[in-house]
Coordinates of C-alpha atoms in Angstrom, one line a residue:
X1 CA 125.5 -160.8 148.0
X2 CA 123.5 -162.1 150.8
X3 CA 121.5 -165.2 151.2
X4 CA 118.6 -164.1 153.5
X5 CA 117.7 -166.7 156.1
X6 CA 115.7 -164.1 157.9
X7 CA 113.2 -164.0 155.0
X8 CA 111.9 -167.4 156.3
X9 CA 110.2 -165.5 159.1
X10 CA 107.6 -164.4 156.6
X11 CA 106.5 -167.9 155.9
X12 CA 103.8 -169.8 157.8
X13 CA 105.2 -171.6 160.8
X14 CA 104.9 -175.1 159.3
X15 CA 106.6 -174.2 156.1
X16 CA 109.3 -172.3 158.0
X17 CA 109.9 -175.4 160.1
X18 CA 110.2 -177.5 157.0
X19 CA 112.8 -175.1 155.5
X20 CA 115.1 -174.9 158.6
X21 CA 117.7 -177.0 156.8
X22 CA 117.3 -175.5 153.4
X23 CA 119.8 -173.2 151.8
X24 CA 118.9 -169.5 152.5
X25 CA 117.0 -167.6 149.8
X26 CA 119.2 -165.7 147.4
X27 CA 119.0 -161.9 147.2
X28 CA 121.0 -161.0 144.1
X29 CA 121.9 -157.3 143.8
X30 CA 125.5 -156.6 144.8
X31 CA 128.0 -155.1 142.4
X32 CA 131.7 -155.6 142.6
X33 CA 134.2 -153.3 141.0
X34 CA 137.9 -153.5 140.2
X35 CA 140.2 -150.8 138.6
X36 CA 143.8 -151.7 137.7
X37 CA 146.7 -149.4 138.4
X38 CA 147.4 -148.7 134.8
X39 CA 143.9 -147.4 134.1
X40 CA 143.6 -145.1 137.1
X41 CA 144.6 -141.5 137.2
X42 CA 147.0 -141.8 140.1
X43 CA 148.4 -145.3 139.6
X44 CA 146.3 -146.7 142.5
X45 CA 144.5 -150.1 142.3
X46 CA 140.9 -150.1 143.4
X47 CA 138.5 -152.9 144.4
X48 CA 135.3 -153.0 146.3
X49 CA 131.6 -153.5 146.2
X50 CA 128.1 -152.4 147.1
X51 CA 126.5 -154.6 149.7
X52 CA 122.9 -154.7 148.3
X53 CA 120.7 -156.3 150.9
X54 CA 117.7 -154.2 151.6
X55 CA 116.5 -150.6 152.2
X56 CA 117.2 -149.1 155.6
X57 CA 119.6 -151.9 156.6
X58 CA 121.6 -151.9 159.9
X59 CA 125.4 -152.3 159.7
X60 CA 128.2 -151.7 162.3
X61 CA 131.7 -150.6 161.3
X62 CA 134.3 -151.6 163.8
X63 CA 137.6 -153.5 164.5
X64 CA 138.1 -157.1 165.5
X65 CA 141.2 -157.3 167.8
X66 CA 143.8 -160.0 167.4
X67 CA 143.1 -163.0 169.6
X68 CA 144.7 -166.3 170.5
X69 CA 143.2 -169.5 169.0
X70 CA 142.7 -172.0 171.7
X71 CA 143.9 -175.6 171.4
X72 CA 141.3 -177.7 169.6
X73 CA 139.1 -174.6 169.0
X74 CA 136.5 -174.9 166.2
X75 CA 134.6 -172.2 164.4
X76 CA 130.8 -172.5 164.1
X77 CA 128.3 -170.2 162.6
X78 CA 124.5 -170.0 162.7
X79 CA 124.2 -171.7 159.3
X80 CA 125.8 -174.9 160.6
X81 CA 129.3 -174.5 159.2
X82 CA 131.9 -175.8 161.5
X83 CA 135.7 -175.5 160.9
X84 CA 138.5 -177.1 162.8
X85 CA 141.4 -174.5 162.8
X86 CA 144.0 -177.2 163.2
X87 CA 143.3 -178.6 159.7
X88 CA 144.7 -175.5 158.1
X89 CA 147.8 -173.3 158.1
X90 CA 146.0 -170.9 160.5
X91 CA 148.0 -168.7 162.8
X92 CA 147.9 -169.4 166.6
X93 CA 147.0 -165.7 167.0
X94 CA 144.6 -164.1 164.6
X95 CA 145.3 -160.8 162.8
X96 CA 143.2 -157.7 163.8
X97 CA 140.9 -156.4 161.0
X98 CA 138.2 -153.9 160.3
X99 CA 134.8 -155.2 159.4
X100 CA 131.3 -154.0 158.4
X101 CA 128.9 -156.5 160.0
X102 CA 125.2 -156.9 160.4
X103 CA 123.4 -155.6 163.4
X104 CA 122.9 -158.2 166.1
X105 CA 119.2 -157.4 165.8
X106 CA 119.0 -159.7 162.7
X107 CA 119.8 -162.6 165.1
X108 CA 122.5 -164.2 163.0
X109 CA 125.6 -163.1 164.9
X110 CA 127.5 -166.0 166.4
X111 CA 127.0 -166.7 170.2
X112 CA 128.7 -169.0 172.7
X113 CA 126.9 -171.5 174.9
X114 CA 126.0 -168.7 177.3
X115 CA 124.5 -166.5 174.7
X116 CA 127.5 -164.1 174.4
X117 CA 128.3 -162.7 171.0
X118 CA 131.6 -164.2 169.8
X119 CA 131.9 -163.4 166.1
X120 CA 130.6 -161.2 163.3
X121 CA 127.8 -162.1 161.0
X122 CA 128.5 -160.9 157.4
X123 CA 131.6 -159.0 158.1
X124 CA 131.5 -158.2 154.4
X125 CA 134.4 -155.7 154.0
X126 CA 137.7 -155.2 155.9
X127 CA 141.4 -154.9 156.0
X128 CA 143.7 -156.6 158.4
X129 CA 146.9 -155.5 160.1
X130 CA 149.0 -157.3 157.5
X131 CA 147.5 -155.1 154.7
X132 CA 145.2 -157.8 153.3
X133 CA 141.8 -156.4 152.1
X134 CA 138.7 -158.4 151.3
X135 CA 135.3 -157.8 149.8
X136 CA 132.8 -160.6 150.1
X137 CA 130.6 -161.5 148.4
X138 CA 128.8 -161.1 145.1
X139 CA 126.3 -164.0 144.9
X140 CA 126.1 -166.0 141.6
X141 CA 124.3 -169.1 140.4
X142 CA 125.4 -172.4 138.8
X143 CA 123.6 -174.3 136.1
X144 CA 121.6 -177.5 136.5
X145 CA 124.4 -179.7 135.1
X146 CA 126.9 -178.4 137.7
X147 CA 124.2 -178.7 140.4
X148 CA 123.6 -182.4 139.6
X149 CA 127.3 -183.2 139.5
X150 CA 128.4 -181.2 142.5
X151 CA 125.6 -179.5 144.5
X152 CA 126.2 -176.9 147.1
X153 CA 126.8 -178.2 150.6
X154 CA 124.3 -177.3 153.3
X155 CA 127.0 -177.0 156.0
X156 CA 129.7 -175.6 153.7
X157 CA 131.3 -172.2 154.1
X158 CA 129.1 -169.2 153.3
X159 CA 129.2 -165.5 153.1
X160 CA 128.1 -165.1 156.7
X161 CA 131.6 -166.3 158.0
X162 CA 133.9 -165.9 155.1
X163 CA 135.4 -162.5 155.8
X164 CA 136.0 -163.0 159.5
X165 CA 137.8 -166.3 158.9
X166 CA 140.0 -165.2 156.0
X167 CA 141.0 -161.7 157.4
X168 CA 141.8 -163.3 160.7
X169 CA 144.0 -165.9 159.2
X170 CA 145.6 -164.8 156.0
X171 CA 148.4 -162.2 155.6
X172 CA 148.4 -161.8 151.8
X173 CA 145.9 -162.0 148.9
X174 CA 147.4 -165.3 147.7
X175 CA 147.3 -166.7 151.2
X176 CA 143.6 -165.9 151.4
X177 CA 143.0 -167.6 148.0
X178 CA 144.8 -170.7 149.2
X179 CA 143.1 -170.7 152.6
X180 CA 139.6 -170.4 151.1
X181 CA 140.4 -173.1 148.5
X182 CA 141.6 -175.4 151.3
X183 CA 138.4 -174.8 153.3
X184 CA 136.2 -175.5 150.3
X185 CA 138.2 -178.7 149.6
X186 CA 137.6 -179.8 153.2
X187 CA 134.1 -178.7 153.9
X188 CA 132.5 -177.6 150.6
X189 CA 130.7 -174.3 149.9
X190 CA 127.1 -173.5 150.8
X191 CA 126.8 -170.8 148.1
X192 CA 128.1 -169.8 144.7
X193 CA 129.9 -166.5 145.2
X194 CA 132.7 -164.3 143.8
X195 CA 135.1 -162.7 146.2
X196 CA 138.0 -160.3 145.8
X197 CA 141.2 -160.1 147.8
X198 CA 143.9 -157.4 147.5
X199 CA 147.2 -156.6 149.2
X200 CA 149.9 -154.1 148.5
X201 CA 151.2 -156.2 145.6
X202 CA 148.3 -157.9 143.9
X203 CA 144.5 -158.4 143.6
X204 CA 142.8 -161.8 143.1
X205 CA 139.3 -162.6 141.9
X206 CA 137.8 -165.9 143.2
X207 CA 134.7 -167.6 142.0
X208 CA 133.0 -170.5 143.8
X209 CA 131.2 -172.3 141.0
X210 CA 129.7 -175.4 142.7
X211 CA 129.8 -177.3 146.0
X212 CA 133.5 -178.1 145.7
X213 CA 134.8 -176.4 142.6
X214 CA 136.3 -172.9 142.3
X215 CA 138.7 -170.9 140.2
X216 CA 140.7 -167.8 141.0
X217 CA 142.8 -165.4 138.9
X218 CA 145.2 -162.6 139.5
X219 CA 143.7 -159.4 138.2
X220 CA 145.6 -157.5 135.4
X221 CA 146.7 -153.9 135.9
X222 CA 145.3 -152.6 132.7
X223 CA 141.6 -153.5 133.0
X224 CA 138.4 -152.6 134.8
X225 CA 135.9 -155.1 136.0
X226 CA 132.2 -154.7 137.0
X227 CA 130.7 -157.8 138.7
X228 CA 126.9 -157.7 139.1
X229 CA 126.0 -161.3 140.4
X230 CA 127.2 -163.0 137.2
X231 CA 129.8 -165.7 136.8
X232 CA 132.3 -163.8 134.6
X233 CA 135.4 -166.0 134.5
X234 CA 136.1 -167.0 130.9
X235 CA 139.0 -169.0 129.5
X236 CA 141.7 -169.8 131.9
X237 CA 144.9 -171.9 131.8
X238 CA 144.7 -174.2 134.8
X239 CA 148.4 -175.0 134.4
X240 CA 149.4 -171.3 135.1
X241 CA 149.8 -171.8 138.8
X242 CA 151.4 -168.4 139.3
X243 CA 148.3 -166.5 138.1
X244 CA 145.5 -169.1 138.4
X245 CA 144.3 -171.3 141.3
X246 CA 141.6 -173.9 140.6
X247 CA 140.0 -176.9 142.4
X248 CA 141.5 -180.2 141.5
X249 CA 138.4 -181.4 139.6
X250 CA 137.2 -178.2 138.1
X251 CA 137.9 -179.6 134.6
X252 CA 137.5 -183.3 135.1
X253 CA 134.1 -183.1 136.9
X254 CA 132.6 -181.2 134.0
X255 CA 134.2 -183.4 131.5
X256 CA 133.1 -186.6 133.1
X257 CA 129.5 -185.3 133.3
X258 CA 129.4 -184.0 129.8
X259 CA 129.1 -180.2 130.3
X260 CA 132.7 -179.0 129.9
X261 CA 133.1 -176.0 127.5
X262 CA 136.6 -175.2 126.2
X263 CA 138.3 -172.9 123.7
X264 CA 140.1 -174.1 120.6
X265 CA 143.2 -174.9 122.7
X266 CA 141.3 -177.1 125.2
X267 CA 141.3 -174.5 128.0
X268 CA 138.2 -174.4 130.1
X269 CA 135.7 -171.6 129.8
X270 CA 134.5 -171.3 133.3
X271 CA 131.3 -169.3 132.8
X272 CA 130.1 -171.3 129.8
X273 CA 130.8 -174.5 131.8
X274 CA 129.3 -173.7 135.2
X275 CA 127.2 -170.5 135.1
X276 CA 123.4 -170.5 135.0
X277 CA 122.4 -169.6 131.4
X278 CA 120.3 -166.6 132.4
X279 CA 121.5 -164.4 135.3
X280 CA 118.5 -162.1 135.1
X281 CA 117.6 -158.7 133.6
X282 CA 118.7 -156.8 136.8
X283 CA 122.2 -158.3 136.5
X284 CA 122.6 -157.5 132.8
X285 CA 121.3 -153.9 133.3
X286 CA 123.9 -153.2 136.0
X287 CA 126.7 -154.7 133.9
X288 CA 125.6 -152.5 130.9
X289 CA 125.5 -149.4 133.1
X290 CA 129.0 -150.2 134.5
X291 CA 130.3 -150.8 130.9
X292 CA 128.8 -147.5 129.7
X293 CA 130.4 -145.7 132.7
X294 CA 133.9 -146.6 131.5
X295 CA 133.4 -147.3 127.8
X296 CA 130.2 -145.9 126.2
X297 CA 131.0 -147.2 122.7
X298 CA 131.4 -150.8 124.0
X299 CA 128.1 -150.5 125.8
X300 CA 126.4 -149.4 122.6
X301 CA 127.4 -152.7 121.0
X302 CA 126.0 -154.8 123.9
X303 CA 122.4 -156.1 123.5
X304 CA 121.3 -157.0 127.1
X305 CA 118.2 -158.8 125.8
X306 CA 120.4 -161.4 123.9
X307 CA 122.8 -162.7 126.6
X308 CA 123.1 -166.4 127.4
X309 CA 126.0 -167.2 129.8
X310 CA 126.4 -170.6 128.2
X311 CA 126.7 -169.2 124.7
X312 CA 127.8 -165.6 124.7
X313 CA 128.8 -164.8 128.3
X314 CA 129.9 -161.4 129.4
X315 CA 133.6 -160.8 129.9
X316 CA 135.2 -160.2 133.3
X317 CA 137.5 -157.5 131.9
X318 CA 136.6 -154.1 130.4
X319 CA 138.9 -151.7 128.6
X320 CA 138.1 -148.2 129.8
X321 CA 138.5 -145.3 127.4
X322 CA 139.8 -142.9 130.0
X323 CA 141.7 -143.3 133.3
X324 CA 139.5 -143.3 136.3
X325 CA 140.0 -140.9 139.3
X326 CA 139.3 -141.8 142.9
X327 CA 136.0 -139.9 142.7
X328 CA 135.1 -141.8 139.5
X329 CA 135.5 -145.1 141.3
X330 CA 133.6 -144.1 144.4
X331 CA 130.7 -142.7 142.3
X332 CA 130.6 -145.8 140.1
X333 CA 128.7 -147.7 142.9
X334 CA 126.2 -144.8 142.9
X335 CA 125.7 -144.8 139.1
X336 CA 122.1 -145.1 137.8
X337 CA 122.8 -144.9 134.1
X338 CA 122.5 -141.1 133.9
X339 CA 123.1 -139.8 130.4
X340 CA 122.6 -143.2 128.8
X341 CA 119.8 -145.2 127.2
X342 CA 119.5 -147.2 130.3
X343 CA 118.8 -144.4 132.8
X344 CA 117.1 -145.8 135.9
X345 CA 115.9 -142.3 136.9
X346 CA 114.0 -142.0 133.6
X347 CA 112.8 -145.7 133.7
X348 CA 112.3 -147.1 137.2
X349 CA 112.0 -150.6 135.6
X350 CA 115.7 -150.6 134.9
X351 CA 117.6 -152.0 137.9
X352 CA 120.5 -149.8 138.7
X353 CA 124.0 -150.2 140.2
X354 CA 123.1 -147.3 142.5
X355 CA 119.9 -148.6 144.1
X356 CA 118.1 -148.2 147.4
X357 CA 119.0 -151.7 148.7
X358 CA 122.6 -150.9 149.4
X359 CA 123.4 -151.6 153.1
X360 CA 126.9 -150.2 152.8
X361 CA 129.5 -149.5 150.1
X362 CA 133.3 -149.8 150.2
X363 CA 136.3 -149.2 148.0
X364 CA 139.9 -150.3 148.9
X365 CA 142.4 -148.0 147.2
X366 CA 146.0 -149.5 147.1
X367 CA 148.6 -146.8 146.4
X368 CA 151.8 -147.7 144.7
X369 CA 155.3 -147.6 146.3
X370 CA 154.3 -147.1 149.9
X371 CA 154.9 -149.1 153.1
X372 CA 152.4 -151.9 153.3
X373 CA 150.5 -150.6 156.3
X374 CA 150.0 -147.2 154.8
X375 CA 149.4 -148.3 151.2
X376 CA 145.6 -149.0 151.4
X377 CA 142.8 -146.6 152.2
X378 CA 139.5 -148.1 153.0
X379 CA 136.8 -145.7 151.7
X380 CA 133.8 -146.6 153.7
X381 CA 130.2 -145.5 153.2
X382 CA 127.5 -146.8 155.6
X383 CA 124.5 -146.6 153.3
X384 CA 123.5 -146.3 149.7
X385 CA 126.3 -144.7 147.7
X386 CA 124.2 -142.1 145.8
X387 CA 123.6 -139.9 148.9
X388 CA 126.5 -140.8 151.1
X389 CA 130.1 -139.8 151.9
X390 CA 132.9 -142.4 151.9
X391 CA 135.2 -141.8 154.9
X392 CA 138.9 -142.7 154.3
X393 CA 140.6 -145.0 156.8
X394 CA 144.2 -146.4 157.2
X395 CA 142.5 -149.6 158.2
X396 CA 145.7 -151.7 158.6
X397 CA 146.6 -149.4 161.5
X398 CA 143.2 -148.5 163.0
X399 CA 142.6 -150.1 166.4
X400 CA 139.0 -148.9 166.9
X401 CA 136.3 -146.8 165.2
X402 CA 134.1 -144.0 166.4
X403 CA 131.2 -145.1 168.6
X404 CA 129.0 -143.3 166.1
X405 CA 129.3 -146.4 163.9
X406 CA 128.4 -148.8 166.7
X407 CA 124.6 -148.6 167.0
X408 CA 122.7 -151.8 166.7
X409 CA 119.5 -149.9 166.0
X410 CA 117.8 -150.5 162.7
X411 CA 117.3 -147.5 160.4
X412 CA 113.8 -148.7 159.4
X413 CA 112.7 -147.8 163.0
X414 CA 113.6 -144.1 162.6
X415 CA 111.6 -143.3 159.4
X416 CA 109.0 -141.5 161.5
X417 CA 111.4 -138.7 162.4
X418 CA 112.9 -140.2 165.5
X419 CA 116.2 -138.7 166.8
X420 CA 119.1 -140.6 165.3
X421 CA 121.6 -139.2 167.9
X422 CA 124.1 -138.5 165.1
X423 CA 124.6 -142.2 164.3
X424 CA 126.3 -142.3 160.9
X425 CA 124.6 -145.4 159.5
X426 CA 121.2 -144.2 160.6
X427 CA 121.7 -140.7 159.2
X428 CA 122.8 -141.8 155.7
X429 CA 120.2 -144.5 155.4
X430 CA 117.4 -142.0 156.3
X431 CA 118.8 -139.4 153.9
X432 CA 118.9 -141.9 151.1
X433 CA 115.4 -143.0 151.8
X434 CA 114.0 -139.5 151.8
X435 CA 116.0 -138.5 148.6
X436 CA 114.8 -141.7 146.7
X437 CA 111.2 -141.0 147.6
X438 CA 111.5 -137.3 146.8
X439 CA 114.0 -137.4 144.0
X440 CA 112.6 -134.6 141.9
X441 CA 112.7 -132.1 144.8
X442 CA 115.6 -133.2 147.0
X443 CA 118.2 -135.2 145.1
X444 CA 120.2 -132.5 143.4
X445 CA 121.0 -130.4 146.4
X446 CA 122.0 -133.3 148.7
X447 CA 124.0 -135.0 146.0
X448 CA 125.8 -131.8 145.1
X449 CA 126.8 -131.1 148.7
X450 CA 128.0 -134.6 149.4
X451 CA 130.0 -134.7 146.2
X452 CA 131.8 -131.5 147.1
X453 CA 132.4 -132.9 150.6
X454 CA 133.8 -136.1 149.0
X455 CA 136.1 -134.2 146.6
X456 CA 137.5 -132.2 149.6
X457 CA 138.4 -135.4 151.4
X458 CA 140.1 -136.8 148.4
X459 CA 142.0 -133.6 147.8
X460 CA 143.3 -133.6 151.4
X461 CA 144.5 -137.2 151.3
X462 CA 148.0 -136.3 150.1
X463 CA 148.8 -134.0 153.0
X464 CA 147.3 -136.6 155.4
X465 CA 149.6 -139.2 153.9
X466 CA 152.6 -137.0 154.3
X467 CA 152.0 -136.5 158.0
X468 CA 151.1 -140.2 158.6
X469 CA 154.3 -141.2 156.8
X470 CA 156.5 -139.0 159.0
X471 CA 154.9 -140.6 162.1
X472 CA 155.1 -144.1 160.7
X473 CA 158.8 -144.2 159.8
X474 CA 159.6 -143.3 163.4
X475 CA 157.1 -145.1 165.5
X476 CA 154.5 -147.6 164.3
X477 CA 152.6 -147.5 167.6
X478 CA 152.3 -143.7 167.2
X479 CA 151.0 -144.3 163.6
X480 CA 148.3 -146.6 165.0
X481 CA 147.2 -143.8 167.4
X482 CA 147.3 -141.3 164.6
X483 CA 145.3 -143.4 162.2
X484 CA 142.7 -144.2 164.9
X485 CA 142.4 -140.6 166.1
X486 CA 142.1 -139.3 162.5
X487 CA 139.4 -141.8 161.6
X488 CA 137.4 -141.0 164.7
X489 CA 137.6 -137.2 164.1
X490 CA 136.6 -137.6 160.4
X491 CA 133.6 -139.7 161.5
X492 CA 132.5 -137.0 163.9
X493 CA 132.7 -134.4 161.2
X494 CA 130.8 -136.6 158.7
X495 CA 128.2 -137.4 161.4
X496 CA 127.7 -133.7 162.0
X497 CA 127.3 -132.9 158.3
X498 CA 124.8 -135.8 157.8
X499 CA 122.8 -134.7 160.9
X500 CA 122.5 -131.2 159.5
X501 CA 121.4 -132.5 156.1
X502 CA 118.9 -134.9 157.6
X503 CA 117.4 -132.1 159.9
X504 CA 117.0 -129.7 157.0
X505 CA 115.5 -132.5 154.7
X506 CA 112.9 -133.4 157.4
X507 CA 112.0 -129.7 157.9
X508 CA 111.6 -129.2 154.2
X509 CA 109.4 -132.3 153.7
X510 CA 107.1 -131.2 156.6
X511 CA 106.5 -127.9 154.8
X512 CA 104.7 -126.8 151.6
X513 CA 107.5 -128.1 149.2
X514 CA 106.5 -125.6 146.6
X515 CA 110.2 -124.9 145.8
X516 CA 112.9 -127.5 145.3
X517 CA 115.0 -128.3 148.4
X518 CA 118.1 -126.3 149.0
X519 CA 120.6 -126.6 151.9
X520 CA 121.4 -123.6 154.1
X521 CA 124.6 -121.8 153.5
X522 CA 125.7 -122.9 157.0
X523 CA 125.3 -126.6 156.1
X524 CA 126.9 -126.2 152.7
X525 CA 129.9 -124.6 154.4
X526 CA 130.5 -127.6 156.6
X527 CA 133.5 -129.1 154.8
X528 CA 135.9 -131.7 156.2
X529 CA 139.2 -130.9 157.9
X530 CA 141.2 -134.0 157.2
X531 CA 144.2 -133.5 159.5
X532 CA 146.5 -136.0 161.1
X533 CA 147.6 -134.9 164.6
X534 CA 151.0 -133.4 164.0
X535 CA 151.8 -133.5 167.7
X536 CA 152.4 -137.2 167.2
X537 CA 155.4 -136.5 165.0
X538 CA 158.4 -137.0 167.4
X539 CA 161.5 -134.9 167.5
X540 CA 164.0 -135.7 164.7
X541 CA 161.3 -137.4 162.7
X542 CA 162.5 -137.7 159.2
X543 CA 161.9 -135.5 156.1
X544 CA 162.2 -137.6 153.0
X545 CA 164.8 -136.5 150.5
X546 CA 166.4 -138.9 148.0
X547 CA 168.4 -138.5 144.9
X548 CA 167.3 -140.0 141.5
X549 CA 168.5 -143.4 142.5
X550 CA 166.8 -143.4 145.9
X551 CA 170.1 -142.9 147.7
X552 CA 171.0 -140.1 150.1
X553 CA 172.7 -137.1 148.5
X554 CA 174.1 -135.6 151.7
X555 CA 173.6 -135.3 155.4
X556 CA 170.9 -132.7 156.0
X557 CA 172.8 -131.3 159.0
X558 CA 176.4 -130.9 157.8
X559 CA 176.0 -131.4 154.1
X560 CA 178.5 -134.2 153.8
X561 CA 177.8 -136.6 151.0
X562 CA 177.2 -140.2 151.9
X563 CA 180.1 -142.6 152.2
X564 CA 182.5 -139.8 153.0
X565 CA 185.3 -140.8 155.3
X566 CA 184.2 -140.9 158.9
X567 CA 180.6 -140.3 158.1
X568 CA 178.5 -143.4 158.2
X569 CA 174.7 -143.2 158.3
X570 CA 171.8 -144.5 160.4
X571 CA 168.4 -143.2 159.5
X572 CA 170.0 -140.7 157.1
X573 CA 172.1 -138.8 159.6
X574 CA 175.9 -139.0 159.6
X575 CA 177.5 -140.3 162.8
X576 CA 179.5 -137.1 163.3
X577 CA 176.3 -135.0 163.5
X578 CA 174.6 -137.7 165.7
X579 CA 177.5 -137.3 168.2
X580 CA 177.0 -133.6 168.3
X581 CA 173.3 -133.9 169.2
X582 CA 172.9 -135.7 172.5
X583 CA 169.1 -135.6 172.1
X584 CA 169.1 -137.6 168.9
X585 CA 168.1 -141.2 169.5
X586 CA 168.0 -143.1 166.2
X587 CA 165.5 -145.9 165.7
X588 CA 166.7 -149.2 164.3
X589 CA 165.0 -149.6 160.9
X590 CA 162.7 -152.6 160.5
X591 CA 162.3 -154.5 157.2
X592 CA 159.5 -152.2 156.2
X593 CA 161.0 -148.9 157.4
X594 CA 162.6 -146.5 154.9
X595 CA 165.7 -144.5 155.6
X596 CA 164.8 -140.8 155.9
X597 CA 166.3 -137.4 156.7
X598 CA 165.6 -135.5 159.9
X599 CA 163.7 -132.2 160.2
X600 CA 164.7 -129.7 162.9
X601 CA 161.1 -129.4 164.2
X602 CA 158.0 -131.4 164.6
X603 CA 156.3 -130.4 161.3
X604 CA 156.3 -132.1 158.0
X605 CA 158.3 -130.5 155.2
X606 CA 156.4 -128.2 153.0
X607 CA 155.6 -129.3 149.5
X608 CA 157.8 -127.8 146.8
X609 CA 158.1 -127.9 143.1
X610 CA 156.4 -130.6 141.3
X611 CA 156.6 -133.1 144.1
X612 CA 153.7 -135.7 144.2
X613 CA 152.6 -138.5 146.5
X614 CA 154.0 -141.0 144.1
X615 CA 157.5 -139.5 144.4
X616 CA 157.1 -139.2 148.1
X617 CA 156.1 -142.8 148.6
X618 CA 158.6 -144.2 146.2
X619 CA 160.9 -143.4 149.0
X620 CA 158.6 -144.6 151.8
X621 CA 158.1 -148.0 150.3
X622 CA 161.9 -148.6 150.2
X623 CA 163.2 -151.4 152.3
X624 CA 166.1 -150.2 154.5
X625 CA 168.8 -152.8 153.7
X626 CA 171.7 -150.9 155.2
X627 CA 172.4 -147.7 157.0
X628 CA 173.2 -145.9 153.7
X629 CA 171.3 -147.5 150.9
X630 CA 167.6 -147.5 150.1
X631 CA 166.2 -149.8 147.5
X632 CA 162.9 -148.9 145.9
X633 CA 160.1 -151.3 146.7
X634 CA 158.5 -152.5 143.5
X635 CA 154.9 -153.7 143.3
X636 CA 152.9 -155.5 140.7
X637 CA 149.2 -156.0 140.2

């Protein structure tokens, strides 16, 4: 997480001047999370993070449009990092992407020579139009040996710019890994960080361990990972170039300077070699809480008072005892050790995963066997996770977000009861602040309502997917419109719900407070309607119906089986029936468009039998290689 340059403003002027060129002060508190597809209830892969930066922090959720890179253009941020695009395999035109950036009121957003804003400061979390998702960063620390051998570079790449550069220029998780590696090779790194990238096929975990050294691994499908500001990479095989990416001198630098740690086979143990020996009690308590959340028995065996990263480092991977649901993953970032021996509600001295310093929280859910641009849902909360709602977005298709996310105002300026005008980030920060300060009286009612709201959104995701898929297979531009409209509408609903809660909280706290806080029935009945605009489903949009081998059984109009004489197929309709329907205008399939059957109206087919989203999207993810054959798209993690 964040290095806070702005904290220098608290120093005397002379000292502040002396520190202008120093690395920013570290604020360690973020928690990253990963859940593999084999240990989730629905086969999804999840990755994300809480951005722990400070109570009542101002963030903006929006979309960066694609833009052309000018000849000889260079990138420069407010920390002094400068990058020449021409040195890398960077596209001439960037990819559009979502981002969750800092308010410009923190004075770190990039400006041009005329003072105009030209980039995002701390874009933190986003997905681009190619389906690449990124969460950055979780700050870490190296040890004195690594610092002496390869110290951080004052003008190297830092968190402030990382997400914008990589989402704008990489199309896959592996491309993002390679691009970040190349940038560090060329310019060095200004911070030790861990970063995660995911795409529809795989997830990568990347650790920057010194000024020019790094290591990245492809994440396994059968593990969970909780990452609370600790270097966690253990033994890796640097020769396994399919699953591991490392800097050229990761091993030799440590060996030449006498601090290399290896296993019995001579493979480097990254954490033992590069990590600071003591990451701090707040890091270990959060790791323990995350471990307990997914494997209580394993947590019972971990003594957080006896950890030394150079001797007995914590593992990157955890084996969960049960499969995790979407709700489980979202609530992990809100967990405070409830029900355990390290309950932060019972002992305020235990630093929790779910804490009041979270500026925003995000989880990227990658669903299996779906077209790339529909496969990932960005679950986005704009404040502390404990008293917030994550809103789902098809972020690869979203072209803009609701203006309710766009305020640059800082939540800390509204604690006196000022009107928030329904701004989502302000509302949820203020609700969290009030609930943290009045936990005994207010927490249960607010948390119960928000969790019910969240469960409702999750439950409605399947039907939203069905309608989105019907639109997507026919018209990608219409799918962008649908994704954008749906996101805006959900944001409006969530804003209204949060405004109602905040209003009732403020009214209660201004009264006698003799009874615990309860929400009105009117507010509790405000539940989301997660509905994609079915009017965007064109005539003859396709209903998906495949046989067991993902091939067409028959023409839905005349019933003729595929390959029958005189009956060839385009988009699942035999040519004889096409000729009989002059209004039918088949679309030429793209490489990512499945072959599907038509409906006779504009509505999605009703769900029948034991159909599920996995069955539905096994078809959707198929690549249309001919007019009559659909091959299932396989994905790995």
